[in-house]
Short mmCIF file of C-alpha atoms in Angstrom, two decimals:
data_model
loop_
_atom_site.label_atom_id
_atom_site.label_comp_id
_atom_site.label_asym_id
_atom_site.label_seq_id
_atom_site.Cartn_x
_atom_site.Cartn_y
_atom_site.Cartn_z
CA ASP A 22 0.16 -24.77 -97.07
CA ALA A 23 1.49 -21.52 -95.64
CA ARG A 24 -0.34 -22.19 -92.44
CA CYS A 25 1.03 -25.73 -92.30
CA LEU A 26 4.59 -24.43 -92.80
CA GLN A 27 4.11 -21.84 -90.07
CA SER A 28 2.87 -24.51 -87.66
CA LYS A 29 5.92 -26.67 -88.35
CA VAL A 30 8.29 -23.75 -87.69
CA TRP A 31 6.47 -22.99 -84.44
CA ALA A 32 6.70 -26.63 -83.32
CA VAL A 33 10.43 -26.77 -84.10
CA GLY A 34 10.98 -23.58 -82.05
CA ILE A 35 9.20 -25.06 -79.06
CA GLY A 36 11.27 -28.24 -79.29
CA ILE A 37 14.53 -26.28 -79.33
CA SER A 38 13.45 -24.20 -76.32
CA MET A 39 12.51 -27.30 -74.33
CA THR A 40 15.81 -28.93 -75.19
CA CYS A 41 17.78 -25.90 -73.95
CA ARG A 42 15.84 -25.83 -70.70
CA ALA A 43 16.45 -29.53 -70.11
CA ARG A 44 20.20 -29.07 -70.67
CA ARG A 45 20.35 -26.18 -68.23
CA ARG A 46 18.55 -28.18 -65.59
CA SER A 47 20.84 -31.15 -66.08
CA GLN A 48 23.97 -29.05 -65.50
CA PRO A 49 25.41 -29.33 -61.96
CA PHE A 50 24.91 -26.29 -59.68
CA SER A 51 28.04 -24.22 -59.11
CA PHE A 52 28.68 -21.93 -56.16
CA ILE A 53 31.30 -19.99 -58.10
CA PRO A 54 29.92 -16.74 -59.61
CA ALA A 55 30.02 -16.41 -63.38
CA ARG A 56 32.36 -13.45 -63.11
CA SER A 57 34.83 -15.46 -61.08
CA GLN A 58 34.80 -18.23 -63.68
CA ALA A 59 35.51 -15.74 -66.46
CA GLU A 60 38.30 -14.21 -64.45
CA SER A 61 39.80 -17.65 -63.75
CA ASP A 62 39.81 -18.37 -67.46
CA GLU A 63 41.68 -15.16 -68.23
CA PRO A 64 45.41 -14.85 -67.52
CA GLY A 65 45.95 -13.61 -63.97
CA GLY A 66 42.31 -14.09 -62.98
CA ALA A 67 43.15 -16.70 -60.34
CA GLU A 68 45.77 -14.42 -58.78
CA GLU A 69 43.27 -11.55 -58.57
CA ALA A 70 40.70 -13.83 -56.91
CA GLN A 71 43.28 -14.98 -54.38
CA SER A 72 44.19 -11.36 -53.64
CA ARG A 73 40.56 -10.45 -52.96
CA LEU A 74 40.17 -13.46 -50.69
CA ALA A 75 43.25 -12.40 -48.75
CA GLN A 76 41.84 -8.89 -48.34
CA ILE A 77 38.57 -10.25 -46.99
CA GLN A 78 40.39 -12.48 -44.50
CA ALA A 79 42.54 -9.58 -43.37
CA ALA A 80 39.42 -7.45 -42.78
CA ILE A 81 37.90 -10.23 -40.68
CA ARG A 82 41.06 -10.46 -38.58
CA ARG A 83 41.11 -6.72 -38.00
CA GLY A 84 37.48 -6.84 -36.82
CA GLN A 85 38.27 -9.64 -34.38
CA GLU A 86 41.26 -7.75 -33.01
CA ARG A 87 39.16 -4.62 -32.44
CA ALA A 88 36.47 -6.63 -30.65
CA ALA A 89 39.10 -8.20 -28.42
CA GLN A 90 40.58 -4.79 -27.58
CA ASP A 91 37.17 -3.39 -26.71
CA SER A 92 36.41 -6.31 -24.42
CA GLU A 93 39.79 -5.92 -22.68
CA GLN A 94 39.07 -2.26 -22.02
CA GLU A 95 35.63 -2.96 -20.60
CA GLU A 96 36.57 -6.05 -18.58
CA PRO A 97 40.02 -6.51 -16.92
CA GLU A 98 41.61 -9.93 -17.32
CA GLY A 99 40.98 -12.39 -14.55
CA GLU A 100 37.81 -10.65 -13.30
CA LEU A 101 34.19 -11.43 -13.99
CA SER A 102 32.04 -8.64 -15.39
CA ALA A 103 29.59 -7.21 -12.85
CA PRO A 104 25.96 -6.89 -13.81
CA GLU A 105 24.80 -3.51 -14.96
CA ARG A 106 23.58 -1.35 -12.09
CA ARG A 107 20.30 0.41 -12.40
CA MET A 108 20.70 2.17 -9.07
CA THR A 109 23.70 3.74 -7.37
CA PRO A 110 25.13 2.11 -4.20
CA GLU A 111 23.61 4.92 -2.15
CA GLN A 112 20.18 4.22 -3.58
CA GLU A 113 20.54 0.49 -2.88
CA LYS A 114 21.43 1.20 0.76
CA LEU A 115 18.35 3.38 1.07
CA LEU A 116 16.27 0.61 -0.46
CA GLU A 117 17.60 -1.89 2.08
CA ARG A 118 16.53 0.45 4.86
CA LEU A 119 12.98 0.27 3.64
CA PHE A 120 12.71 -3.53 3.70
CA VAL A 121 13.24 -4.17 7.41
CA ARG A 122 11.04 -5.71 10.03
CA PRO A 123 8.11 -3.50 11.02
CA GLU A 124 9.04 -3.42 14.73
CA ASP A 125 12.45 -2.00 13.81
CA ILE A 126 11.05 0.87 11.75
CA ASP A 127 11.01 4.38 13.13
CA SER A 128 8.35 6.36 11.28
CA SER A 129 10.44 9.54 11.13
CA ASP A 130 13.50 7.68 9.84
CA ALA A 131 11.40 5.93 7.18
CA LEU A 132 9.96 9.25 6.06
CA ASP A 133 13.45 10.81 5.80
CA ALA A 134 14.67 7.79 3.81
CA SER A 135 11.72 8.09 1.48
CA ARG A 136 12.40 11.77 0.82
CA THR A 137 16.11 11.18 0.26
CA LEU A 138 15.42 8.29 -2.11
CA SER A 139 12.93 10.38 -4.09
CA ASP A 140 15.55 13.11 -4.51
CA ALA A 141 18.18 10.56 -5.60
CA LEU A 142 15.90 9.09 -8.23
CA GLY A 143 15.18 12.57 -9.57
CA ALA A 144 11.40 12.38 -9.15
CA SER A 145 8.94 11.52 -6.47
CA ARG A 146 7.01 8.31 -7.02
CA SER A 147 5.08 8.29 -3.76
CA MET A 148 1.58 6.81 -3.90
CA PRO A 149 -0.93 8.70 -1.77
CA SER A 150 -3.59 6.75 0.01
CA ALA A 151 -7.17 6.73 -1.17
CA GLU A 152 -8.00 9.43 1.40
CA GLY A 153 -4.96 11.51 0.38
CA GLN A 154 -3.01 10.91 3.62
CA VAL A 155 -0.66 8.28 4.96
CA ASP A 156 -0.80 7.24 8.60
CA LEU A 157 2.87 7.44 9.59
CA SER A 158 2.04 6.02 13.03
CA ASP A 159 1.50 2.59 11.44
CA PRO A 160 4.90 1.15 10.40
CA HIS A 161 3.17 -1.58 8.42
CA GLU A 162 1.35 0.90 6.22
CA GLU A 163 4.58 2.84 5.70
CA ARG A 164 6.30 -0.38 4.70
CA MET A 165 3.55 -1.19 2.21
CA ARG A 166 3.82 2.28 0.67
CA LYS A 167 7.58 1.98 0.22
CA THR A 168 7.24 -1.47 -1.29
CA LEU A 169 4.63 -0.22 -3.76
CA GLU A 170 6.97 2.54 -4.91
CA PHE A 171 9.20 -0.12 -6.50
CA CYS A 172 6.63 -2.85 -7.19
CA PRO A 173 3.40 -0.98 -7.98
CA ASP A 174 1.46 -4.06 -9.10
CA GLY A 175 0.86 -4.98 -5.44
CA ARG A 176 2.04 -8.59 -5.56
CA LEU A 177 5.20 -8.11 -3.50
CA ALA A 178 3.37 -5.89 -1.01
CA TRP A 179 0.67 -8.54 -0.59
CA GLU A 180 3.30 -11.23 0.05
CA ILE A 181 4.99 -9.06 2.68
CA LEU A 182 1.63 -8.31 4.30
CA CYS A 183 0.89 -12.05 4.50
CA GLU A 184 4.28 -12.61 6.16
CA ILE A 185 3.53 -9.88 8.69
CA ARG A 186 0.20 -11.52 9.51
CA ALA A 187 1.87 -14.93 9.82
CA GLU A 188 4.30 -13.50 12.36
CA GLY A 189 1.40 -12.51 14.59
CA ALA A 190 1.52 -8.78 13.94
CA PHE A 191 -1.63 -6.69 13.46
CA PRO A 192 -1.48 -4.30 10.49
CA GLY A 193 -3.94 -1.45 10.47
CA ALA A 194 -6.57 -0.68 7.87
CA GLY A 195 -4.17 1.66 6.04
CA ALA A 196 -1.79 -1.21 5.22
CA TYR A 197 -4.62 -3.26 3.73
CA ASP A 198 -5.98 -0.25 1.83
CA ALA A 199 -2.56 0.38 0.29
CA VAL A 200 -2.48 -3.13 -1.20
CA LEU A 201 -6.15 -2.88 -2.17
CA GLU A 202 -5.42 0.34 -4.03
CA ALA A 203 -2.60 -1.31 -6.02
CA PHE A 204 -4.80 -4.23 -7.08
CA SER A 205 -7.71 -1.91 -7.83
CA ARG A 206 -5.58 0.24 -10.13
CA ARG A 207 -4.79 -2.68 -12.41
CA GLY A 208 -8.27 -4.23 -12.23
CA ALA A 209 -7.25 -7.35 -10.27
CA LEU A 210 -10.62 -8.02 -8.63
CA ASP A 211 -9.78 -11.51 -7.34
CA ASP A 212 -6.60 -10.29 -5.63
CA ALA A 213 -8.41 -7.28 -4.16
CA LEU A 214 -11.14 -9.56 -2.82
CA ALA A 215 -8.52 -11.78 -1.15
CA VAL A 216 -7.08 -8.75 0.65
CA PHE A 217 -10.56 -7.63 1.73
CA LYS A 218 -11.35 -11.10 3.12
CA ALA A 219 -8.04 -11.17 5.00
CA MET A 220 -8.94 -7.79 6.45
CA GLN A 221 -12.23 -9.16 7.75
CA ASP A 222 -10.61 -12.36 9.06
CA ASP A 223 -8.15 -10.29 11.08
CA GLY A 224 -10.97 -8.25 12.60
CA VAL A 225 -9.86 -4.99 10.95
CA PRO A 226 -12.91 -2.78 10.22
CA PRO A 227 -12.99 -1.79 6.54
CA THR A 228 -12.90 1.92 5.77
CA ASP A 229 -14.97 3.76 3.19
CA ALA A 230 -11.92 3.57 0.94
CA SER A 231 -11.76 -0.22 1.42
CA TYR A 232 -15.25 -0.68 -0.01
CA ASP A 233 -14.67 1.76 -2.87
CA LEU A 234 -11.31 0.25 -3.85
CA LEU A 235 -12.83 -3.22 -3.96
CA ALA A 236 -15.85 -2.00 -5.94
CA ARG A 237 -13.89 -0.03 -8.55
CA PRO A 238 -12.66 -2.92 -10.79
CA ALA A 239 -16.05 -4.65 -10.55
CA SER A 240 -17.82 -1.41 -11.47
CA LYS A 241 -15.67 -0.93 -14.55
CA SER A 242 -16.36 -4.46 -15.76
CA GLY A 243 -20.12 -4.13 -15.19
CA GLU A 244 -20.40 -6.70 -12.39
CA TYR A 245 -23.28 -4.80 -10.83
CA ARG A 246 -24.50 -7.69 -8.66
CA PHE A 247 -21.17 -7.81 -6.84
CA VAL A 248 -21.10 -4.03 -6.32
CA GLU A 249 -24.72 -4.03 -5.18
CA MET A 250 -24.07 -6.72 -2.56
CA LEU A 251 -20.88 -4.99 -1.43
CA TYR A 252 -22.55 -1.66 -0.75
CA ALA A 253 -25.51 -3.39 0.90
CA ALA A 254 -22.98 -4.89 3.32
CA LYS A 255 -21.42 -1.46 3.80
CA ALA A 256 -24.79 0.08 4.66
CA ARG A 257 -25.48 -2.76 7.10
CA ASP A 258 -22.07 -2.55 8.77
CA CYS A 259 -22.15 1.23 9.05
CA GLY A 260 -25.81 1.39 10.05
CA ASP A 261 -26.44 4.13 7.51
CA ALA A 262 -28.39 3.86 4.27
CA ASN A 263 -26.41 6.79 2.85
CA ILE A 264 -23.32 5.10 1.39
CA GLY A 265 -21.74 8.37 0.24
CA PRO A 266 -21.34 10.04 -3.15
CA LYS A 267 -18.19 8.12 -4.17
CA SER A 268 -19.80 4.78 -3.48
CA LEU A 269 -23.04 5.85 -5.17
CA THR A 270 -21.09 6.88 -8.27
CA LEU A 271 -19.39 3.48 -8.48
CA LEU A 272 -22.73 1.72 -8.00
CA LEU A 273 -24.39 3.72 -10.78
CA ASP A 274 -21.38 3.11 -13.06
CA ALA A 275 -21.73 -0.62 -12.43
CA PHE A 276 -25.39 -0.45 -13.50
CA ALA A 277 -24.43 1.59 -16.58
CA ASN A 278 -21.68 -0.86 -17.58
CA GLY A 279 -23.82 -3.94 -17.02
CA MET A 280 -24.85 -6.19 -19.88
CA PRO A 281 -27.62 -5.27 -20.36
CA ARG A 282 -27.73 -1.83 -18.77
CA GLN A 283 -29.64 -1.82 -15.48
CA ALA A 284 -31.62 1.42 -15.77
CA THR A 285 -34.34 0.36 -13.31
CA LYS A 286 -31.84 -0.59 -10.60
CA ALA A 287 -29.91 2.64 -11.13
CA GLN A 288 -33.07 4.72 -10.76
CA ALA A 289 -34.02 2.84 -7.59
CA ALA A 290 -30.54 3.33 -6.10
CA PHE A 291 -30.63 7.04 -6.81
CA ARG A 292 -34.11 7.45 -5.30
CA GLY A 293 -33.00 5.50 -2.21
CA ALA A 294 -29.96 7.76 -1.75
CA MET A 295 -32.09 10.90 -2.08
CA ALA A 296 -34.63 9.53 0.41
CA ALA A 297 -31.86 8.80 2.93
CA ALA A 298 -30.48 12.30 2.44
CA GLU A 299 -33.92 13.80 3.02
CA ALA A 300 -34.36 11.75 6.21
CA GLU A 301 -31.01 12.99 7.52
CA GLU A 302 -31.77 16.54 6.35
CA LEU A 303 -28.70 16.63 4.13
CA ASP A 304 -28.18 18.97 1.21
CA PRO A 305 -29.09 17.08 -1.99
CA ALA A 306 -26.13 18.70 -3.75
CA THR A 307 -23.71 16.93 -1.36
CA VAL A 308 -25.40 13.56 -1.89
CA ALA A 309 -25.62 13.89 -5.67
CA PRO A 310 -22.71 15.99 -6.97
CA GLY A 311 -21.71 16.19 -10.62
CA THR A 312 -20.00 12.78 -10.65
CA VAL A 313 -23.16 11.08 -9.39
CA LEU A 314 -25.36 12.87 -11.93
CA LYS A 315 -23.02 11.94 -14.78
CA ALA A 316 -23.10 8.26 -13.81
CA LEU A 317 -26.87 8.43 -13.38
CA LYS A 318 -27.34 9.83 -16.88
CA ARG A 319 -25.27 7.00 -18.36
CA ALA A 320 -27.27 4.42 -16.43
CA VAL A 321 -30.87 5.59 -16.98
CA GLY A 322 -30.65 7.45 -20.29
CA THR A 323 -31.24 11.08 -21.19
CA ALA A 324 -35.04 11.08 -21.04
CA THR A 325 -35.32 9.50 -17.58
CA PHE A 326 -32.45 11.62 -16.33
CA ARG A 327 -34.34 14.81 -17.23
CA GLU A 328 -37.43 13.56 -15.44
CA LEU A 329 -35.38 12.93 -12.29
CA GLN A 330 -33.84 16.37 -12.57
CA GLU A 331 -37.26 17.96 -12.63
CA GLU A 332 -38.46 15.79 -9.76
CA TYR A 333 -35.57 16.57 -7.42
CA GLY A 334 -34.88 20.08 -8.66
CA HIS A 335 -31.28 19.51 -9.92
#
């Protein structure tokens, strides 16, 4: 019986709780805080609420007045606000001097403008060529270099170079190499290949830097077949089986980065380079410097690398 009585009490408690919840849910929602309702019930509560509301409105008005005053100080009435300048007027004039037609460019004036602009910007952002020198006798190359100082991704320089070609001018290899270098830096192989093809279409002989700049993004991505064909064309065009240590390093890196790694091809390429050096009576150390040996070790593995060291006396 005690258990029965306890069950009845428990059931009654649950019923009361459910009834209270249902009543609370049935009450309409109010946006007025409970404190405000209590204050409105007390004498003077409504007046205090009105006073607080007036204070809030006054604060809003003061904020709007301050914002209006600040805008009047920054922008005079009747005038439109000018866009924010990132360069001074002097720097903009110097920039305009750089983007002129190639036939109107004097190489010495362009070099002076470049130096003055570098001083005005507070730091030199010149981009050296792949060989470490810039041919100032070619105004087109100088124009490409100045364009790449402000748009280093190479897209604007490539558009300007296409316009120069459309006008019937003949840029030198340095102008093409400058754009190739920009595309090579950011791994844009397709864009670099388009520049290289344009170079060949215009009858401009590619330089050693042209081949290496085109091969660099392909070597990093492991496209060894492309790099292999490219340097085969270089050897054919130059009439020399020795493609040079920089090119050999890029070729071996391409074999090392390939999926899967091309150890056999890398070993064959290294042996071919050493054979060409022996035929030309070149010092093996100049054909296979430290960069070549490092790439070779990555491509063939430690064990094979040691065997090659013993064979060629490195």
